[in-house]
Structure formats: C-alpha cells, structure tokens
Short mmCIF file of C-alpha atoms in Angstrom, two decimals:
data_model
loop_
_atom_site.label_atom_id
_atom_site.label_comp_id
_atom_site.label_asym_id
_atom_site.label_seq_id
_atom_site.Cartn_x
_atom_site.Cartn_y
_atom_site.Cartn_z
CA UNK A 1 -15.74 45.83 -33.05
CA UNK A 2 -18.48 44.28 -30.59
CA UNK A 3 -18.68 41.09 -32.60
CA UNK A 4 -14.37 40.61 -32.35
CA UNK A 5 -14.84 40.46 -35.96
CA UNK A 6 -11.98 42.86 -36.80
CA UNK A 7 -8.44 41.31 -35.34
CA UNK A 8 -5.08 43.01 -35.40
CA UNK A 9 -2.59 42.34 -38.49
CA UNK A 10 -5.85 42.43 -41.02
CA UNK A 11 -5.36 44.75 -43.98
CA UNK A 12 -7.60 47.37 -44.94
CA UNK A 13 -8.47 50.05 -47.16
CA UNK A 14 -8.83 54.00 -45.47
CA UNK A 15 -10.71 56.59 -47.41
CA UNK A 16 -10.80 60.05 -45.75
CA UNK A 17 -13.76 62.39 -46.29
CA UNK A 18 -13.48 66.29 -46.78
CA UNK A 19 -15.48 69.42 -46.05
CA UNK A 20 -17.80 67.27 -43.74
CA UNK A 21 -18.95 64.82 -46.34
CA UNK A 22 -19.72 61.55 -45.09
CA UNK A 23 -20.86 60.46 -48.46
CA UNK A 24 -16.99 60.62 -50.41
CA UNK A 25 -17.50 57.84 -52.76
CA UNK A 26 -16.38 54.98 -51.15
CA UNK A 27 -16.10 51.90 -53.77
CA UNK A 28 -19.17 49.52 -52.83
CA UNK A 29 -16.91 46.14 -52.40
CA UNK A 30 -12.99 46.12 -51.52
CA UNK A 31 -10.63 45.54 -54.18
CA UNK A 32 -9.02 42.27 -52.49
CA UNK A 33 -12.87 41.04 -51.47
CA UNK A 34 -13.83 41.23 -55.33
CA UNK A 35 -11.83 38.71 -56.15
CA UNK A 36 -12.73 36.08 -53.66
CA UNK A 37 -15.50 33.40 -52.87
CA UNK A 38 -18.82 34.49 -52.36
CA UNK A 39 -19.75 34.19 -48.22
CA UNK A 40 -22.17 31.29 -48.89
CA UNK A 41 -19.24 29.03 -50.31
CA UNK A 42 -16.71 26.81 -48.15
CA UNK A 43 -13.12 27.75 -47.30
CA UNK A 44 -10.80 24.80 -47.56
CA UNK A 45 -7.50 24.96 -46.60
CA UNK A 46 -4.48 21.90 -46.07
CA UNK A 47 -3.08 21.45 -42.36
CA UNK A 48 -1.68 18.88 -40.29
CA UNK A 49 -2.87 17.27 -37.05
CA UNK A 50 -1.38 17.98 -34.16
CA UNK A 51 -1.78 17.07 -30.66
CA UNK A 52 -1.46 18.56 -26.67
CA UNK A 53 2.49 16.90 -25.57
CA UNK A 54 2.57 15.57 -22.42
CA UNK A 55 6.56 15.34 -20.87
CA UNK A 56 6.68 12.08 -18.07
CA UNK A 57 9.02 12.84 -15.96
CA UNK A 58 10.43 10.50 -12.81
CA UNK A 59 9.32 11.56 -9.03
CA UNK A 60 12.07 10.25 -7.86
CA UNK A 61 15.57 9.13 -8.03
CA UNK A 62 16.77 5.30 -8.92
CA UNK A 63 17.97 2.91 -11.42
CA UNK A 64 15.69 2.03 -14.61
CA UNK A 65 15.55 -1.22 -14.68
CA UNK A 66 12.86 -1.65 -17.33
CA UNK A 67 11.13 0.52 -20.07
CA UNK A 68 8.07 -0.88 -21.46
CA UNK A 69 7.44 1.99 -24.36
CA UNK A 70 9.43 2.99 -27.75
CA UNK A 71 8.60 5.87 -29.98
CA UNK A 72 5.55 5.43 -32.27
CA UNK A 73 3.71 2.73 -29.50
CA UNK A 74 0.39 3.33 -28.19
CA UNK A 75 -0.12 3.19 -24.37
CA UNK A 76 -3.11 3.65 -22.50
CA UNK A 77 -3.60 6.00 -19.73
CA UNK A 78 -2.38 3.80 -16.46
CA UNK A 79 -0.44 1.61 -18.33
CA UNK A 80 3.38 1.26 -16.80
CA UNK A 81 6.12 2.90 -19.15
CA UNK A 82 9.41 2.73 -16.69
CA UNK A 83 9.96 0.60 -13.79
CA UNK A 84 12.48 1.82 -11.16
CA UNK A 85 15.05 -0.51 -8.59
CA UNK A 86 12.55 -0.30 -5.60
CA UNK A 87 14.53 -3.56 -4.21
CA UNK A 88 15.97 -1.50 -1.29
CA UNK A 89 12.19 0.07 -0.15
CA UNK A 90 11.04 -3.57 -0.76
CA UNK A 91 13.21 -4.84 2.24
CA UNK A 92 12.59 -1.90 4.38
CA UNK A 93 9.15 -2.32 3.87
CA UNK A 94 9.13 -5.61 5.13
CA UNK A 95 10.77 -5.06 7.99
CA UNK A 96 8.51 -2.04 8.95
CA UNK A 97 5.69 -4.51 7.96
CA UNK A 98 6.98 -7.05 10.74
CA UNK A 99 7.19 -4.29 13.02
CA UNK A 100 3.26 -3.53 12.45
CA UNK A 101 2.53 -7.18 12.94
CA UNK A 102 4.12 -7.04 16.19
CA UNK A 103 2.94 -4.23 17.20
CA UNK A 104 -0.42 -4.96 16.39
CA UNK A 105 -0.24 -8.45 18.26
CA UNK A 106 0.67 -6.34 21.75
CA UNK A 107 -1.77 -4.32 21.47
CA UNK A 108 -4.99 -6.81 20.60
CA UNK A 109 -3.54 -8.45 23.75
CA UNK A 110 -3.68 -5.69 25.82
CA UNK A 111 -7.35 -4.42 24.52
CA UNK A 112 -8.42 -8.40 25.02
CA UNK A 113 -10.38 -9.45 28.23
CA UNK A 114 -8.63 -11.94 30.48
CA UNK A 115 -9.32 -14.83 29.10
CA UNK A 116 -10.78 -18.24 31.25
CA UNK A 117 -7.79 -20.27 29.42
CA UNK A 118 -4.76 -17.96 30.79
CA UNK A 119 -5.86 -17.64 34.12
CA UNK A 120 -6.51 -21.08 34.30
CA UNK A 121 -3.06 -21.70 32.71
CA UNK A 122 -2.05 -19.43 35.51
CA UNK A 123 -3.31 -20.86 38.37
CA UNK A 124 -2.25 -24.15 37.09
CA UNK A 125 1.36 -23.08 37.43
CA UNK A 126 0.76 -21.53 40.67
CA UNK A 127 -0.56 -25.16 41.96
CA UNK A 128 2.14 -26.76 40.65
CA UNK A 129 4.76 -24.31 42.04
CA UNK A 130 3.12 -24.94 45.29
CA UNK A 131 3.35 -28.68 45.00
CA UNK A 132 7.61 -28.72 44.46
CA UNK A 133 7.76 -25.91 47.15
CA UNK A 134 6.05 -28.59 49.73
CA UNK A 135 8.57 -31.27 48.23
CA UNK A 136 10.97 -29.11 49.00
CA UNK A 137 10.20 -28.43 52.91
CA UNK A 138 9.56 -32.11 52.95
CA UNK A 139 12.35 -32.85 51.94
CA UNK A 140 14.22 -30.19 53.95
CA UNK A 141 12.41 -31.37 57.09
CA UNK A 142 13.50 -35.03 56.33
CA UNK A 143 17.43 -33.67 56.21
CA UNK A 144 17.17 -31.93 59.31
CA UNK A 145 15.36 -34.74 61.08
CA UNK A 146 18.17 -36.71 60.15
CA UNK A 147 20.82 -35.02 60.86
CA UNK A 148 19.09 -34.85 64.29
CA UNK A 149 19.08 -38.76 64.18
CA UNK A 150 20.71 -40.52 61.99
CA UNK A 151 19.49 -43.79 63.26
CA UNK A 152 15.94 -43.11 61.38
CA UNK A 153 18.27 -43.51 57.98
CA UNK A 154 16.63 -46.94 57.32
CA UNK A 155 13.32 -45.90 58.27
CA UNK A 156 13.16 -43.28 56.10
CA UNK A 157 14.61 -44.51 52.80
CA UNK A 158 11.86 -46.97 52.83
CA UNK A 159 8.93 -44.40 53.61
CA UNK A 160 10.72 -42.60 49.92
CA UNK A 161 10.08 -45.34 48.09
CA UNK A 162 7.11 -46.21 48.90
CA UNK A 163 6.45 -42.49 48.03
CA UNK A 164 7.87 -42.63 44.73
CA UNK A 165 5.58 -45.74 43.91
CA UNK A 166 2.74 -43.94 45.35
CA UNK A 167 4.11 -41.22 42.78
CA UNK A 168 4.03 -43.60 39.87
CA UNK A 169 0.60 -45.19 40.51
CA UNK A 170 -0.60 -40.84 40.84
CA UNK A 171 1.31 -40.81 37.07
CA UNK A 172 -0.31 -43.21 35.82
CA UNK A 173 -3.91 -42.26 36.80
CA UNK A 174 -3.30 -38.47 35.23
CA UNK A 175 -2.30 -39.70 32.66
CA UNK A 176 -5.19 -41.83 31.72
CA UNK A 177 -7.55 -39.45 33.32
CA UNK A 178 -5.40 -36.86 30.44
CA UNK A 179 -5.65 -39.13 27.54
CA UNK A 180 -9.83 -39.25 28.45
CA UNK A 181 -10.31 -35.39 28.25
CA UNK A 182 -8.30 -35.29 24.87
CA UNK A 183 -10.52 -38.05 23.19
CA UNK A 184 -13.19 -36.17 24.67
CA UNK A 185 -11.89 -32.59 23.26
CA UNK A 186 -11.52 -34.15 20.05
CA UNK A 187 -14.52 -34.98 19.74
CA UNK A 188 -15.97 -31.61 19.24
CA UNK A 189 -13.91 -29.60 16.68
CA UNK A 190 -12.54 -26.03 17.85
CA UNK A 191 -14.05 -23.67 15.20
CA UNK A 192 -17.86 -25.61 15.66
CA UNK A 193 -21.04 -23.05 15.05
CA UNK A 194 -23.55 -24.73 17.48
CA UNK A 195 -23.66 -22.67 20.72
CA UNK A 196 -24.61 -26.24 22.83
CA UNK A 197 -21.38 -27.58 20.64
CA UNK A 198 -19.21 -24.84 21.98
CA UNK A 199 -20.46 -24.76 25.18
CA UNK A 200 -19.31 -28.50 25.29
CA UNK A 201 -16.20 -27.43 24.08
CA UNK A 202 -15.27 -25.18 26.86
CA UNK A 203 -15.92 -27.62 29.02
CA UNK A 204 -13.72 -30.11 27.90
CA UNK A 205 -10.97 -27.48 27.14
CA UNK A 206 -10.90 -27.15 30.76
CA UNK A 207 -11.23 -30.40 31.87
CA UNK A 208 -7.89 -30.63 29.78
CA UNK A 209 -6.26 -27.99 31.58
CA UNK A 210 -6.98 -29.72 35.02
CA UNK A 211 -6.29 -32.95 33.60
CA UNK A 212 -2.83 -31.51 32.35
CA UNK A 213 -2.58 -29.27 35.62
CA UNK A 214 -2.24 -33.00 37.73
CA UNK A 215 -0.09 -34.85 35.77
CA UNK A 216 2.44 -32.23 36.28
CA UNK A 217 2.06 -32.10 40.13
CA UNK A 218 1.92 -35.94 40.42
CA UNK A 219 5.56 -35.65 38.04
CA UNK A 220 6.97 -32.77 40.03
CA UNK A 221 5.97 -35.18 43.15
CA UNK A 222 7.72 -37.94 41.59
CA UNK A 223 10.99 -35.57 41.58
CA UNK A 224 10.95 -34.80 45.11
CA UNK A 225 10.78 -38.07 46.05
CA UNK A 226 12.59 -39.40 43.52
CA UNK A 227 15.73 -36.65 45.24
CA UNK A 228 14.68 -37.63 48.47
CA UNK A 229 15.19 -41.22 48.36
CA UNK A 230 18.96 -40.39 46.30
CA UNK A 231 19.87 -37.89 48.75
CA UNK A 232 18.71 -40.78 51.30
CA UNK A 233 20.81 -43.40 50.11
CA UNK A 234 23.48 -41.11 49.86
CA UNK A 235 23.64 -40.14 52.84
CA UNK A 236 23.63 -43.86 53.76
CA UNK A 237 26.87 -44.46 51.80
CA UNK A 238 28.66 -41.52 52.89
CA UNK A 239 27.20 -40.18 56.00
CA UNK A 240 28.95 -37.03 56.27
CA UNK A 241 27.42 -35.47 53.85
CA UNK A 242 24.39 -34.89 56.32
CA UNK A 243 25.30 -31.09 56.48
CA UNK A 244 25.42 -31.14 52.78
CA UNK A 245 22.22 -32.69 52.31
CA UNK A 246 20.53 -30.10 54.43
CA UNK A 247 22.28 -27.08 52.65
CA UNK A 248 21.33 -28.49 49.15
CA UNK A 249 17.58 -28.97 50.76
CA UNK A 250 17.18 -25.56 51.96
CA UNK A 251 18.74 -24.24 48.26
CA UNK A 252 16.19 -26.00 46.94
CA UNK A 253 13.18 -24.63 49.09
CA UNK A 254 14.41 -21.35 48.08
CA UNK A 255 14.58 -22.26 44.19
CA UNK A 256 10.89 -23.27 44.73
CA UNK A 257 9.49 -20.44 46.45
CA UNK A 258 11.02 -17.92 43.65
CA UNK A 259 9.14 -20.12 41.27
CA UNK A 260 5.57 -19.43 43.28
CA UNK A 261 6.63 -16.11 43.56
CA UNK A 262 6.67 -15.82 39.63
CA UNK A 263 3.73 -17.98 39.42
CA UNK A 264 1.71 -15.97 41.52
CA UNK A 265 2.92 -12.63 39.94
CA UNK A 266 1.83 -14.20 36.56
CA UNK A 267 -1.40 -14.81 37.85
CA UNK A 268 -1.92 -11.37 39.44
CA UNK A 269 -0.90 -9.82 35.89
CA UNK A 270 -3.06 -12.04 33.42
CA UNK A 271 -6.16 -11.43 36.17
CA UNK A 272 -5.54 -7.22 36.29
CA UNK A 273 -7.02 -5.11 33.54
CA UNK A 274 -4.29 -3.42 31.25
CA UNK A 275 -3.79 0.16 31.94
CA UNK A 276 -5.01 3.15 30.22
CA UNK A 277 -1.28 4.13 29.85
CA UNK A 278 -0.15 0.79 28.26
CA UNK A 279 -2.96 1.02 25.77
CA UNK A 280 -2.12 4.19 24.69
CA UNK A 281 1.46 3.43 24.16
CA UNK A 282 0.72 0.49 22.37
CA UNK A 283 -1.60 2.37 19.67
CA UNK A 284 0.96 4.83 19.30
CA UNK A 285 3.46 2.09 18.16
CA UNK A 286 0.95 0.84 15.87
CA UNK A 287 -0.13 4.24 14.19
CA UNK A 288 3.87 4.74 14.13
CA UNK A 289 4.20 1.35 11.86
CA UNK A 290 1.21 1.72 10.04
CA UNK A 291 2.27 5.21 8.73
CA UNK A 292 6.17 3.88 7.90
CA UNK A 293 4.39 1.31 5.73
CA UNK A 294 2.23 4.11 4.13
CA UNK A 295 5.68 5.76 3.50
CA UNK A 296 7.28 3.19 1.88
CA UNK A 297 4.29 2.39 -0.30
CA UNK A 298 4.30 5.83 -1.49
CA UNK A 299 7.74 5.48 -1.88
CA UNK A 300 7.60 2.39 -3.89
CA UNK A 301 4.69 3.68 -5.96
CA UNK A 302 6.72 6.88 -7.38
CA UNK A 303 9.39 4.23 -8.83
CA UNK A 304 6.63 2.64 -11.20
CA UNK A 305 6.36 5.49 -13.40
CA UNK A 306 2.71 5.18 -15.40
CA UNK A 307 0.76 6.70 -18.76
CA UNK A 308 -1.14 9.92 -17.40
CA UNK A 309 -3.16 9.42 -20.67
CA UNK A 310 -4.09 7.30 -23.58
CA UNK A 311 -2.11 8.59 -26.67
CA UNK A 312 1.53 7.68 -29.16
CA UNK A 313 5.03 7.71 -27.21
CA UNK A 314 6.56 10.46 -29.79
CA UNK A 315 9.78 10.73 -27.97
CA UNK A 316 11.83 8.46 -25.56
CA UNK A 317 15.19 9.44 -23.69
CA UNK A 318 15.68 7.07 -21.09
CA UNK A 319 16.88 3.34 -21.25
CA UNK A 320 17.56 0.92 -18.84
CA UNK A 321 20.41 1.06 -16.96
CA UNK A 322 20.44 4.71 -16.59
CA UNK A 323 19.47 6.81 -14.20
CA UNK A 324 15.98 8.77 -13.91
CA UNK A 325 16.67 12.09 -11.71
CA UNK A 326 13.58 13.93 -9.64
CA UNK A 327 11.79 16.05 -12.85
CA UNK A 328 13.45 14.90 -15.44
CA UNK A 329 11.89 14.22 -18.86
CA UNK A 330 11.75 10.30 -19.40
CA UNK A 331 9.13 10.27 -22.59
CA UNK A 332 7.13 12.23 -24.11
CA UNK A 333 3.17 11.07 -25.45
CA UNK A 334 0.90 12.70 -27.78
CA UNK A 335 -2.43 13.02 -25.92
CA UNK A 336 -4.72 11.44 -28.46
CA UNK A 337 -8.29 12.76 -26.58
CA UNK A 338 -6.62 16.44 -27.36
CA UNK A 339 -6.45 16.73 -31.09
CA UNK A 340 -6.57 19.42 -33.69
CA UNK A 341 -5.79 20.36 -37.07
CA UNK A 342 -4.02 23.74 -37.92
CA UNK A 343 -5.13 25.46 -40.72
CA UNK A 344 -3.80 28.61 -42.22
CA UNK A 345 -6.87 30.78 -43.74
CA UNK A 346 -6.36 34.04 -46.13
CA UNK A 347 -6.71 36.93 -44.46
CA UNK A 348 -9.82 37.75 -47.35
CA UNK A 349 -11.63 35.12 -46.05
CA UNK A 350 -10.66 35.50 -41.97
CA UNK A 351 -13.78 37.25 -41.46
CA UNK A 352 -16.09 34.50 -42.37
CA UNK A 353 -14.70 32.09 -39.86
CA UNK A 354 -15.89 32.02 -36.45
CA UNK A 355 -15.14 30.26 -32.86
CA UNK A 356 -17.38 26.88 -32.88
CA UNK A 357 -18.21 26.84 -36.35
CA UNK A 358 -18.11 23.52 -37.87
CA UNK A 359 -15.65 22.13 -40.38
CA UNK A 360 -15.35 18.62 -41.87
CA UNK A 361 -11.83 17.40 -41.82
CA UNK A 362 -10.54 14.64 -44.37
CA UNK A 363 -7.33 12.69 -43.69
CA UNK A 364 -4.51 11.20 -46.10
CA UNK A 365 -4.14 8.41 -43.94
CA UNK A 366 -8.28 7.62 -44.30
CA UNK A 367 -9.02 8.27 -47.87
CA UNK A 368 -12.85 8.70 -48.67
CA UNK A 369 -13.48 9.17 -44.48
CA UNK A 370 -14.47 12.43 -43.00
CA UNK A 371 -14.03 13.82 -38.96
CA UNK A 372 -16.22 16.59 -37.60
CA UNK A 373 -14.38 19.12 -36.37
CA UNK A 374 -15.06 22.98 -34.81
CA UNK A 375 -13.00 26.09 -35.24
CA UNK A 376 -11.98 26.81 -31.39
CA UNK A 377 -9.09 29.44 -31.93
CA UNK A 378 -8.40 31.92 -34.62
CA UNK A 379 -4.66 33.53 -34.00
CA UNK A 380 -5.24 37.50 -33.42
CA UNK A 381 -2.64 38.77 -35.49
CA UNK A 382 -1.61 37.67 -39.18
CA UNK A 383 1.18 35.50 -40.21
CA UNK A 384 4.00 35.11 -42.46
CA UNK A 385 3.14 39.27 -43.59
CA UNK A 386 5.99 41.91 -44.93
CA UNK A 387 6.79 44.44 -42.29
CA UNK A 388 5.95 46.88 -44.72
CA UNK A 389 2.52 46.20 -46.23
CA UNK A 390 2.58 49.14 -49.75
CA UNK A 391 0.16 47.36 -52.01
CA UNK A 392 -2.62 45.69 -51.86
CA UNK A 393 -0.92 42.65 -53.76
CA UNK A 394 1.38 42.22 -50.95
CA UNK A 395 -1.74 42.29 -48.01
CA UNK A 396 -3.20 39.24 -50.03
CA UNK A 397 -0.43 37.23 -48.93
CA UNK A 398 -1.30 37.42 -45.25
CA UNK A 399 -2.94 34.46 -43.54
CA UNK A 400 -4.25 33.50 -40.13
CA UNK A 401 -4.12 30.46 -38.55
CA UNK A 402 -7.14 28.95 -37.39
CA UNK A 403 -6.99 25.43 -34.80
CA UNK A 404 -9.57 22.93 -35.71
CA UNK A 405 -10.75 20.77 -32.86
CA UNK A 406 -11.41 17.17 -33.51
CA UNK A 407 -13.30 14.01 -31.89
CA UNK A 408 -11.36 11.34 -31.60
CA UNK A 409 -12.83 8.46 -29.65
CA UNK A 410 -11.27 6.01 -31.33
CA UNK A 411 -8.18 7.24 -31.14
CA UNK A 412 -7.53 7.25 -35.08
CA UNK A 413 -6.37 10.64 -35.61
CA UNK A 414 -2.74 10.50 -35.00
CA UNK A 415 -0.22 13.79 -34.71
CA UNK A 416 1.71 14.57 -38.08
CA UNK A 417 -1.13 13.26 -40.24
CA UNK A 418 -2.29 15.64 -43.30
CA UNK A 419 -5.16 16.07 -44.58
CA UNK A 420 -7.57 19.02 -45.73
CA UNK A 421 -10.16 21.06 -43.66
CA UNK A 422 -13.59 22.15 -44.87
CA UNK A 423 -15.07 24.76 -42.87
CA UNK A 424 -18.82 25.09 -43.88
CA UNK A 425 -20.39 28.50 -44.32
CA UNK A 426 -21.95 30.30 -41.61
CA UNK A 427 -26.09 31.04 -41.96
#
C-alpha cells in the first residue's frame, strides 16, 4: 500500500489459490467495479459547506454593558463584539496616570542643570532677607538707644520719617525702573528662534529679576521704617512700653534671621548638583507608575472583547446586563477564510480520489457560479456500513467522506449552504 491507496473499512473480494498456483482464475474486473463509471469520468456527489468554529470567550470578569453582534451578522476580524464596565480601571487609571505625571515632573527637575533663573530667584530672596534682617537690628538698636535715653524720642521719630519718605521716593524709582524691563521683555517674545533674539531675551529676563529683586527690598525697607516710626510714636504716647518695644524688636531680628537662614539654604540647594541617590529613587518611582499604567491598560483592553477573524456570528449567549466570567463562551463565528464542503463518495469510486486533486464546487445559493476547490482529507475508514458486511450488495452501500477545501476571498461561501461537488478525473 505505498501509494495509501488502500484505506481501512474498504470492501474487497479474497480469492485463495491451491497447490501453489498463482494463476487460480481470478475474474479480470470486480463485480462492484463493473458496474461503475469508467476512471476517466467525474464523481459528483451533494454536500454542504461548512466552516472552522471559533468560541470568543471573555478574559476577564465584569458587567456587559454592550453587545455589538447577533446571530447571522458579519464581523470583521478586529471589529468589537462585547464591551465590558471598565469604569472602575478608568478611575484608577487616572489616578496612577497623575501619579506618573508627578513623578515624572521630580525627576526632570532633578536630572535638569541649575538653572541662571532659580539661582537668581535665589539670591534675590537671600538679598532681600538680608535687607529686613538690617531693619530689624536697626530698629532693635533704635529701641535700646532709647530706652538708654529717652530724651532722643523727638529726635528720632523725625529721622523715621524722613526714612519712610526716603522709602517711598526708593518705591517709586523700582518701580519705574520695573515697569522699563517689562516693556523691554515684551518686546522680544519667549519662544523666539533667532539666537541674537534670545540672547536679548536673557538679558532682559534678568534685568527683570533685579528690577523685581529692588522693589521688594525698597518695600521691605518701607516696613521697617514704616514699624519704626509706629513703635516710635508709641512709645511717645505711652512711654512704658520702652521694655516692650525692645522685646518685640529683638523677636523680630530673630524672625528675620530664620528667614536668611532659609534663604540661604535655598540657595545652597538650587546651586548643588542632585545626588546620584535622589536620581535613582526618582526613576524608580517613575518606572513604578509607568508600569501601573501598563497594568491598567492591559486591564482595560481585556474588557473590550474583539473579532479574532472575519466570518458570520452563528451563535450568541451573552446579553447585556449579564455577566461574562474568565473563559466563558460569549459567541461563537464561523471563520469564513476556513471553508470546505463535505462530500460523501462511494466506496467504488474512493480509489480514484486523491489529496489535492481538484474539484469544482457549485452552490444553491449562486446558481450558474462555480468555486475551485481541492480534496484535502479523505476519512480512513468507511461510513454509515453494517457491522456485518455478507454480500456484496450490502458493501456498495459504504461511503467515505471526503472534505473539499474552498477559496473564499470574498467571503461568499457561507456555512450551511448546499450545493454539489465535481471532482475532475485524475491523468
């Protein structure tokens, strides 16, 4: 049987030979062959298309709250068939999304160089801390001086306000000297391409800065003389609060010179490069986030449950409303790239089919149009035969079913469809 042309379940005829003769008498054609087709005609035979069934089941657990697919609709491979409640991942995704943001923020800040505009910022504050701090000892001094002698009362209330004018004039030339920088910063836009344009630009984002950095000193010089000259001419109505004054002075040296110490701190951190440690941290965070997100969009993803191929929803057993549990079967689709026709053949003419040979298939559903089709499997054993094959009457009965493969590119051939096979003869 090197050809696989004899398969089990095929009836035959035995003749035994005696005394040694191979030459018994064997009849020159089998009774059941006689009375069939010569080898160089066509077998035809009626079938039925049928098609590879493909079960979509959910990945995971949730609500259905929408099914796009009923039985007998096309759908193309991709296309969405049941949605799932993903509301809940939704939110947590957001948050773990802010989270990223964040994270992602602290750690561009810590990879960034210093920048000229910080430490400028920084040094700014420092300046100015220094400025209220020297108010303050002023202003201190001035208490204890006259609580030393209180006879310089007069004296001194008029050297305040000629301070605070002094003050005010300072005010007003920062703040004109301010409102000149910012006509000048305007002038330039921020996000200019020229290089001489940008250069400019730095320049007058700095003379901004400075401009800003003295308006607040000549204001925070304003303050201390503007509590200098109240705590004078309080003293001057009531002059036992002299001890007061000085106690509220010193409190507010103190106040001052935490405020440089912060300043200065400030300074010494924007100026220091960030540590190895601190970046390493901070890119942990950030790989952290970025693979929660991940999560969740995988999450989200299983929930929006889609086509794996192009073919006819033949079954559907899931609505909305219900639950879809981890495997189970929402619809089933007839893969319409995978089709074949089933054929049953006689078992007299079994041995003139062969794998690949080439039938021509014709379809109730597309009268006068024929497919191409090719044998690819021939069962191995016969069907639908007595368990007790006596005569040869009986044997004739036997068939074999043969599966027709068919091109369907257009997606015409549909399962259930019947129709008639052709396979051509052999050479």
């Amino acid at each position: 049987n090197a050809g696989g042309d004899l398969k089990p379940g095929m009836p035959a005829d035995a003749y035994l030979c005696t005394n040694g003769n191979s030459n018994c008498g064997a009849p020159s054609m089998p009774r059941a062959a006689a009375t069939r087709s010569a080898t160089s005609e066509a077998i035809r035979s009626a079938g039925t298309i049928e098609a590879t069934k493909i079960n979509v089941a959910a990945e995971s657990a949730g609500r259905v709250i929408e099914v796009t697919a009923a039985e007998g609709n096309s759908v193309a491979a991709g296309q969405l068939l049941v949605r799932q409640d993903s509301s809940e991942l939704e939110a947590n995704r957001s948050q773990a999304l802010a989270a990223l943001t964040a994270a992602e923020a602290d750690l561009a800040q810590l990879k960034a160089p210093t920048q000229a505009a910080r430490v400028a910022q920084a040094r700014s504050q420092v300046a100015q801390a220094e400025t209220v701090l020297a108010g303050a000892q002023v202003a201190l001094a001035d208490a204890q001086q006259l609580r030393a002698n209180p006879q310089d009362l007069d004296a001194q209330i008029n050297n305040a306000r000629a301070q605070l004018q002094t003050a005010a004039a300072e005010i007003e030339l920062a703040q004109a000297n301010l409102k000149q920088a910012q006509v000048l910063q305007d002038s330039i836009p921020a996000d200019t391409g020229s290089d001489e344009n940008r250069t400019k630009r730095a320049i007058y984002d700095r003379n901004v800065q400075a401009a800003q950095a003295s308006l607040r000193a000549a204001q925070a010089q304003q303050q201390g003389a503007e509590s200098a000259l109240e705590l004078l001419l309080a003293i001057r109505a009531k002059p036992v609060a002299l001890d007061a004054a000085v106690h509220k002075a010193q409190g507010q040296v103190a106040q001052a010179q935490a405020a440089l110490d912060v300043a200065r701190a400030m300074l010494v951190q924007v100026q220091a490069p960030p540590q190895a440690e601190a970046i390493a941290a901070a890119e942990a965070r950030v790989a952290q986030a970025r693979a929660l997100v991940a999560q969740l969009d995988v999450a989200i993803a299983k929930l929006q449950v889609a086509s794996p191929v192009s073919g006819t929803v033949i079954a559907r057993v899931i609505n909305t409303g219900e639950v879809a549990l981890p495997g189970a079967t929402l619809l089933t689709i007839a893969d319409l790239a995978d089709v074949r026709m089933l054929v049953y053949v006689p078992e007299a003419d079994i041995g003139r089919v062969k794998i690949g040979q080439k039938a021509q298939v014709t379809l109730d559903a597309y009268p006068g149009r024929t497919f191409e089709g090719m044998v690819r499997h021939i069962n191995d054993k016969a069907e639908f035969t007595p368990k007790n094959v006596q005569t040869t009457e009986e044997r004739a009965k036997t068939v074999f079913r043969v599966e027709i493969a068919l091109d369907n590119p257009q997606q015409l051939i549909k399962p259930g469809m019947p129709g008639e096979a052709v396979l051509m003869p052999t050479p």
